[in-house]
Short mmCIF file of C-alpha atoms and ligand atoms in Angstrom, two decimals:
data_model
loop_
_atom_site.label_atom_id
_atom_site.label_comp_id
_atom_site.label_asym_id
_atom_site.label_seq_id
_atom_site.Cartn_x
_atom_site.Cartn_y
_atom_site.Cartn_z
CA MET N 1278 104.18 80.62 111.26
CA GLN N 1279 101.46 79.30 113.56
CA ARG N 1280 102.06 75.74 114.75
CA ILE N 1281 99.50 73.01 114.07
CA ARG N 1282 98.68 71.85 117.60
CA LYS N 1283 95.16 70.46 117.30
CA ALA N 1284 93.65 67.65 115.25
CA VAL N 1285 89.99 66.86 114.68
CA PHE N 1286 88.82 63.26 114.20
CA PRO N 1287 85.27 63.04 112.86
CA VAL N 1288 83.99 59.72 114.17
CA ALA N 1289 80.23 60.24 114.20
CA GLY N 1290 79.37 58.43 110.95
CA LEU N 1291 77.04 55.44 110.95
CA GLY N 1292 79.41 53.00 109.25
CA THR N 1293 76.61 51.37 107.27
CA ARG N 1294 79.05 49.64 104.90
CA PHE N 1295 80.23 47.49 107.81
CA LEU N 1296 76.93 46.25 109.16
CA PRO N 1297 76.37 44.09 111.12
CA ALA N 1298 79.86 44.60 112.66
CA THR N 1299 79.02 48.24 113.34
CA LYS N 1300 75.59 47.65 114.84
CA ALA N 1301 76.85 47.88 118.42
CA MET N 1302 80.49 48.84 117.80
CA PRO N 1303 81.86 51.96 116.07
CA LYS N 1304 83.63 51.21 112.80
CA GLU N 1305 86.59 53.25 114.09
CA MET N 1306 87.11 50.52 116.70
CA LEU N 1307 87.51 47.73 114.13
CA THR N 1308 90.96 46.27 114.52
CA VAL N 1309 93.84 46.49 112.08
CA VAL N 1310 96.36 43.92 113.36
CA ASP N 1311 96.19 44.62 117.11
CA ARG N 1312 94.87 48.15 117.50
CA PRO N 1313 91.68 49.92 116.50
CA VAL N 1314 91.69 51.90 113.28
CA ILE N 1315 91.24 55.15 115.27
CA GLN N 1316 94.38 54.44 117.27
CA HIS N 1317 96.47 54.11 114.11
CA VAL N 1318 95.24 57.56 113.07
CA VAL N 1319 95.79 59.08 116.52
CA ASP N 1320 99.33 57.61 116.53
CA GLU N 1321 99.93 59.32 113.16
CA ALA N 1322 98.77 62.66 114.61
CA ARG N 1323 100.84 62.31 117.78
CA ALA N 1324 103.91 61.43 115.69
CA ALA N 1325 103.33 64.75 113.90
CA GLY N 1326 103.51 66.67 117.18
CA ILE N 1327 99.75 67.18 117.66
CA GLU N 1328 99.09 68.15 121.27
CA HIS N 1329 95.31 68.12 121.43
CA LEU N 1330 93.07 65.41 119.99
CA ILE N 1331 89.46 66.45 119.32
CA PHE N 1332 86.95 63.69 118.61
CA VAL N 1333 83.57 64.48 117.12
CA THR N 1334 81.49 61.53 118.22
CA GLY N 1335 77.88 60.48 118.26
CA ARG N 1336 75.53 57.95 119.81
CA GLY N 1337 77.09 54.56 120.45
CA LYS N 1338 80.66 55.88 120.21
CA ALA N 1339 81.42 56.15 123.94
CA VAL N 1340 83.81 53.21 123.70
CA ILE N 1341 86.19 55.45 121.71
CA GLU N 1342 86.40 57.76 124.72
CA ASP N 1343 87.09 54.79 126.99
CA HIS N 1344 89.79 53.55 124.64
CA PHE N 1345 91.79 56.76 125.10
CA ASP N 1346 91.31 56.84 128.87
CA ARG N 1347 93.41 55.03 131.44
CA ALA N 1348 92.15 51.58 132.45
CA TYR N 1349 93.12 51.49 136.14
CA GLU N 1350 91.91 47.98 136.94
CA LEU N 1351 93.61 46.53 133.90
CA GLU N 1352 96.85 48.41 134.59
CA ALA N 1353 96.85 47.33 138.25
CA THR N 1354 96.27 43.71 137.29
CA LEU N 1355 99.01 43.77 134.66
CA ALA N 1356 101.42 45.41 137.16
CA ALA N 1357 100.57 42.80 139.85
CA ARG N 1358 101.31 40.04 137.33
CA GLY N 1359 104.58 41.65 136.22
CA LYS N 1360 103.37 42.10 132.62
CA LYS N 1361 105.74 44.95 131.81
CA ALA N 1362 105.59 44.66 128.01
CA GLU N 1363 101.79 44.82 127.97
CA LEU N 1364 101.85 47.84 130.30
CA GLU N 1365 104.29 49.57 127.98
CA ILE N 1366 101.98 48.96 125.01
CA LEU N 1367 99.15 50.63 126.92
CA ASN N 1368 101.33 53.55 128.03
CA ALA N 1369 102.69 54.24 124.56
CA ALA N 1370 99.15 54.62 123.21
CA GLN N 1371 97.93 56.79 126.05
CA PRO N 1372 97.36 60.51 125.45
CA GLY N 1373 98.08 62.60 128.57
CA ALA N 1374 95.48 64.12 130.88
CA GLY N 1375 93.70 67.04 129.19
CA GLU N 1376 95.06 66.18 125.74
CA THR N 1377 91.75 64.83 124.45
CA SER N 1378 88.34 66.45 123.98
CA PHE N 1379 85.08 64.88 122.90
CA THR N 1380 82.07 66.61 121.47
CA ARG N 1381 78.92 65.13 119.96
CA GLN N 1382 77.60 65.77 116.50
CA GLN N 1383 74.09 64.76 117.66
CA SER N 1384 72.87 63.99 114.10
CA PRO N 1385 75.08 62.64 111.30
CA LEU N 1386 74.50 65.60 108.97
CA GLY N 1387 77.74 65.13 107.06
CA LEU N 1388 81.49 65.53 107.35
CA GLY N 1389 81.35 69.33 107.04
CA HIS N 1390 78.88 69.50 109.90
CA ALA N 1391 81.03 67.15 112.00
CA VAL N 1392 84.07 69.42 111.54
CA TRP N 1393 81.96 72.49 112.39
CA CYS N 1394 80.99 70.83 115.69
CA ALA N 1395 84.65 71.17 116.75
CA ARG N 1396 84.72 74.97 116.24
CA ASP N 1397 84.89 76.01 119.90
CA LEU N 1398 87.43 73.33 120.75
CA VAL N 1399 89.69 74.40 117.88
CA GLY N 1400 89.30 78.15 118.36
CA ASN N 1401 91.09 80.64 116.17
CA GLU N 1402 94.08 78.66 114.91
CA PRO N 1403 94.93 76.41 111.95
CA PHE N 1404 94.22 72.74 112.65
CA ALA N 1405 94.37 69.28 111.11
CA VAL N 1406 91.48 67.00 110.18
CA LEU N 1407 92.15 63.27 109.90
CA LEU N 1408 89.50 60.88 108.64
CA PRO N 1409 89.89 57.63 110.53
CA ASP N 1410 88.56 55.74 107.50
CA VAL N 1411 91.88 56.31 105.81
CA LEU N 1412 94.99 54.58 107.11
CA VAL N 1413 98.34 55.56 105.67
CA LEU N 1414 101.22 53.12 105.78
CA ALA N 1415 104.30 55.33 105.61
CA LYS N 1416 107.85 55.58 106.96
CA LYS N 1417 107.10 59.08 108.24
CA SER N 1418 103.68 60.05 109.60
CA CYS N 1419 101.57 61.41 106.73
CA LEU N 1420 100.43 64.35 108.88
CA ALA N 1421 104.06 65.11 109.83
CA GLN N 1422 104.92 65.26 106.10
CA MET N 1423 101.95 67.61 105.59
CA ILE N 1424 102.99 69.92 108.42
CA ASP N 1425 106.48 70.19 106.87
CA ALA N 1426 104.92 71.02 103.48
CA HIS N 1427 102.53 73.51 105.06
CA ARG N 1428 105.45 75.44 106.51
CA GLU N 1429 106.52 76.05 102.90
CA THR N 1430 103.10 76.99 101.52
CA GLY N 1431 102.96 79.64 104.24
CA GLU N 1432 100.76 81.51 106.67
CA LYS N 1433 96.99 81.45 106.08
CA THR N 1434 97.13 78.64 103.54
CA ASN N 1435 95.20 75.36 103.56
CA LEU N 1436 96.74 72.04 102.58
CA ILE N 1437 95.01 68.88 101.35
CA ALA N 1438 96.72 65.50 101.14
CA VAL N 1439 96.15 64.05 97.67
CA GLU N 1440 97.12 60.87 95.88
CA GLU N 1441 97.07 59.80 92.27
CA VAL N 1442 94.63 57.16 91.07
CA ALA N 1443 94.09 55.61 87.63
CA PRO N 1444 92.26 58.21 85.48
CA ASP N 1445 89.27 55.87 84.98
CA GLN N 1446 88.73 55.77 88.78
CA THR N 1447 88.43 59.50 89.48
CA HIS N 1448 84.59 59.51 89.27
CA GLN N 1449 84.47 57.82 92.70
CA TYR N 1450 86.37 60.53 94.59
CA GLY N 1451 86.87 64.22 95.29
CA VAL N 1452 89.35 65.45 92.67
CA VAL N 1453 91.52 68.58 92.62
CA GLY N 1454 92.73 70.69 89.69
CA MET N 1455 96.49 71.33 89.66
CA GLY N 1456 98.08 74.79 89.37
CA ALA N 1457 101.59 76.16 89.95
CA ARG N 1458 103.95 74.30 92.25
CA LYS N 1459 105.09 75.80 95.53
CA GLY N 1460 107.83 73.80 97.23
CA PRO N 1461 106.57 70.24 97.70
CA ALA N 1462 102.93 71.22 97.03
CA PHE N 1463 100.85 72.57 94.14
CA GLU N 1464 98.14 75.18 94.08
CA VAL N 1465 94.64 73.72 93.95
CA THR N 1466 92.71 75.42 91.15
CA SER N 1467 89.43 73.54 91.55
CA MET N 1468 87.78 70.82 93.66
CA VAL N 1469 85.08 68.57 92.29
CA GLU N 1470 83.25 65.85 94.17
CA LYS N 1471 82.78 62.65 92.10
CA PRO N 1472 83.20 64.18 88.61
CA ALA N 1473 81.44 62.46 85.69
CA LYS N 1474 83.74 60.12 83.77
CA GLY N 1475 86.13 62.00 81.50
CA THR N 1476 85.58 65.39 83.18
CA ALA N 1477 88.01 65.22 86.15
CA PRO N 1478 90.47 68.13 86.31
CA SER N 1479 93.33 65.72 87.20
CA ASN N 1480 93.84 62.25 88.67
CA ASN N 1481 94.79 63.60 92.11
CA ILE N 1482 92.15 62.68 94.67
CA VAL N 1483 91.51 64.04 98.15
CA THR N 1484 92.53 61.42 100.69
CA GLY N 1485 91.22 62.35 104.12
CA ARG N 1486 93.95 64.51 105.66
CA TYR N 1487 93.59 68.28 105.76
CA ILE N 1488 95.26 71.31 107.33
CA LEU N 1489 92.64 74.03 107.48
CA GLN N 1490 92.42 77.63 108.59
CA PRO N 1491 89.82 78.49 111.25
CA GLU N 1492 87.87 80.63 108.72
CA ILE N 1493 86.45 77.31 107.45
CA PHE N 1494 84.10 77.40 110.46
CA GLU N 1495 82.49 80.68 109.31
CA VAL N 1496 81.85 79.08 105.92
CA LEU N 1497 80.53 75.86 107.46
CA GLU N 1498 78.19 77.86 109.68
CA LYS N 1499 76.29 79.02 106.58
CA GLN N 1500 76.91 75.93 104.45
CA GLU N 1501 73.76 74.52 102.82
CA ARG N 1502 73.25 70.78 102.46
CA GLY N 1503 74.94 69.40 99.35
CA ALA N 1504 75.31 65.94 97.80
CA GLY N 1505 73.39 63.21 99.65
CA GLY N 1506 71.55 65.88 101.70
CA GLU N 1507 74.71 66.23 103.84
CA ILE N 1508 76.75 69.30 104.77
CA GLN N 1509 79.88 68.61 102.76
CA LEU N 1510 83.40 69.66 103.76
CA THR N 1511 84.36 69.88 100.07
CA ASP N 1512 81.63 72.51 99.39
CA ALA N 1513 82.93 74.61 102.28
CA MET N 1514 86.52 74.30 101.04
CA VAL N 1515 85.43 75.41 97.54
CA ALA N 1516 83.80 78.48 99.12
CA LEU N 1517 86.85 79.27 101.29
CA ALA N 1518 89.14 78.89 98.23
CA LYS N 1519 87.69 82.18 96.95
CA THR N 1520 89.53 84.07 99.70
CA GLN N 1521 92.35 81.72 100.82
CA LYS N 1522 94.85 79.55 99.01
CA PHE N 1523 94.54 75.77 99.00
CA TYR N 1524 97.48 73.54 98.16
CA GLY N 1525 97.58 69.86 97.27
CA PHE N 1526 100.35 67.65 98.60
CA ASN N 1527 101.37 64.20 97.32
CA PHE N 1528 102.71 62.52 100.46
CA GLU N 1529 104.89 59.41 100.59
CA GLY N 1530 102.97 56.35 101.71
CA THR N 1531 100.17 53.99 100.76
CA THR N 1532 96.56 54.58 101.76
CA TYR N 1533 93.95 52.02 102.72
CA ASP N 1534 90.26 52.89 102.78
CA CYS N 1535 89.18 51.18 105.97
CA GLY N 1536 85.62 52.37 105.40
CA SER N 1537 85.27 49.66 102.72
CA LYS N 1538 85.51 45.92 103.27
CA LEU N 1539 88.22 45.39 100.67
CA GLY N 1540 90.32 48.31 101.89
CA PHE N 1541 89.99 47.14 105.47
CA LEU N 1542 91.12 43.60 104.62
CA ALA N 1543 94.01 44.98 102.53
CA ALA N 1544 95.02 47.23 105.46
CA ASN N 1545 95.23 44.23 107.76
CA VAL N 1546 97.46 42.42 105.28
CA ALA N 1547 99.70 45.43 104.62
CA PHE N 1548 100.02 46.53 108.26
CA GLY N 1549 100.53 42.90 109.32
CA LEU N 1550 103.35 42.45 106.80
CA ALA N 1551 104.90 45.72 107.98
CA ARG N 1552 105.14 44.44 111.55
CA GLU N 1553 108.55 42.90 112.25
CA ASP N 1554 107.25 40.72 115.07
CA ILE N 1555 104.74 38.83 112.91
CA ALA N 1556 105.69 39.53 109.28
CA GLU N 1557 107.52 36.28 108.60
CA SER N 1558 104.94 33.90 110.00
CA PHE N 1559 102.09 35.97 108.58
CA ARG N 1560 103.68 35.80 105.12
CA SER N 1561 103.87 31.99 105.27
CA GLU N 1562 100.28 31.84 106.49
CA LEU N 1563 99.14 34.03 103.59
CA LYS N 1564 101.07 31.82 101.14
CA ARG N 1565 99.38 28.74 102.56
CA ILE N 1566 95.91 30.31 102.28
CA THR N 1567 96.39 31.73 98.79
CA ALA N 1568 97.94 28.51 97.48
CA GLY N 1569 94.73 26.70 98.41
CA SER N 1570 92.36 29.27 96.89
CA LYS N 1571 91.48 29.62 93.22
P1 LIG P 2698 81.77 58.24 105.65
O1 LIG P 2698 80.56 58.69 104.91
O2 LIG P 2698 82.80 57.46 104.93
O3 LIG P 2698 81.40 57.41 106.94
O4 LIG P 2698 82.43 59.51 106.34
P2 LIG P 2698 80.11 56.68 107.43
O5 LIG P 2698 78.90 57.47 107.12
O6 LIG P 2698 80.38 56.32 108.84
O7 LIG P 2698 80.20 55.31 106.62
P3 LIG P 2698 79.19 54.50 105.71
O8 LIG P 2698 79.31 55.13 104.35
O9 LIG P 2698 77.82 54.62 106.31
O10 LIG P 2698 79.71 53.10 105.77
C1 LIG P 2698 83.83 59.75 106.47
C2 LIG P 2698 84.19 60.11 107.90
O11 LIG P 2698 83.41 61.18 108.37
C3 LIG P 2698 82.74 60.84 109.58
C4 LIG P 2698 82.71 59.32 109.61
O12 LIG P 2698 82.70 58.86 110.95
C5 LIG P 2698 83.96 58.96 108.87
O13 LIG P 2698 85.07 58.91 109.74
N1 LIG P 2698 81.38 61.44 109.56
C6 LIG P 2698 80.61 61.33 108.47
C7 LIG P 2698 80.94 62.09 110.68
O14 LIG P 2698 81.65 62.20 111.71
N2 LIG P 2698 79.70 62.64 110.65
C8 LIG P 2698 78.88 62.55 109.56
O15 LIG P 2698 77.75 63.09 109.61
C9 LIG P 2698 79.35 61.87 108.45
#
């Protein structure tokens, strides 16, 4: 079974839902507690044993590259001042030399196009895609859970992380149809993007974590523009599903959609309350604020 060594992070989107915050700063650099959203997702990938991090960036996203580089002046100053704890925080988040690659999407033509831009960096091996919009609060890295499940679905299979939502909410998401179970996963029988109310094949929605086979690139190469005039990853997965199996996997953990204001605020609360160092005082602060609001 081929190991999943590489992960792709599509970070070239415009982040229009967060204007004006994202006018000069990428939305992936917005902070949840004390680290940028993208770092939470990179930490999840590294905890799953990913060895190479591939970022698909665009104009105005150079700060993401800087974030994952060493900051010599800062490190030297911290060392000179004996700030060991702060240095350790920086070191823990630091990918090693040669473990990151950056490529540019050039035009935001859609998620499918962004993934396709990573084709040469990924090469001919299965790989993970993590959308930095989605943060997962979990005991065990969501991607690590997926890699375990993927071992059971077998060689040349694709795996999509899914989660259940209330049936009256499915029209907002990509939804999968459920077939036979295989180990911890189930066979995906169909994929529909934003189905009309009452027509969804299940209430399991696609959540922004994928393990894909490299053949997806051949499909993406020829993929026409779909919904919103964008090259959609879902359309390419539907096409690839004709020749390869796709499985859905309900992971353990709670997701937060950091691409939306509400999800982002909720993520800050949830991740803040999950942090031992601040949980207690944060909880009292939240109580104080909510007691005063109607
Ligand atoms: P979204 O559509 O949620 O992101 O794409 P967006 O376009 O940045 O956000 P809004 O809707 O304008 O606020 C999901 C993920 O895919 C990436 C985004 O960066 C985001 O992480 N993406 C999207 C690309 O890399 N390229 C694209 O062309 C589109």
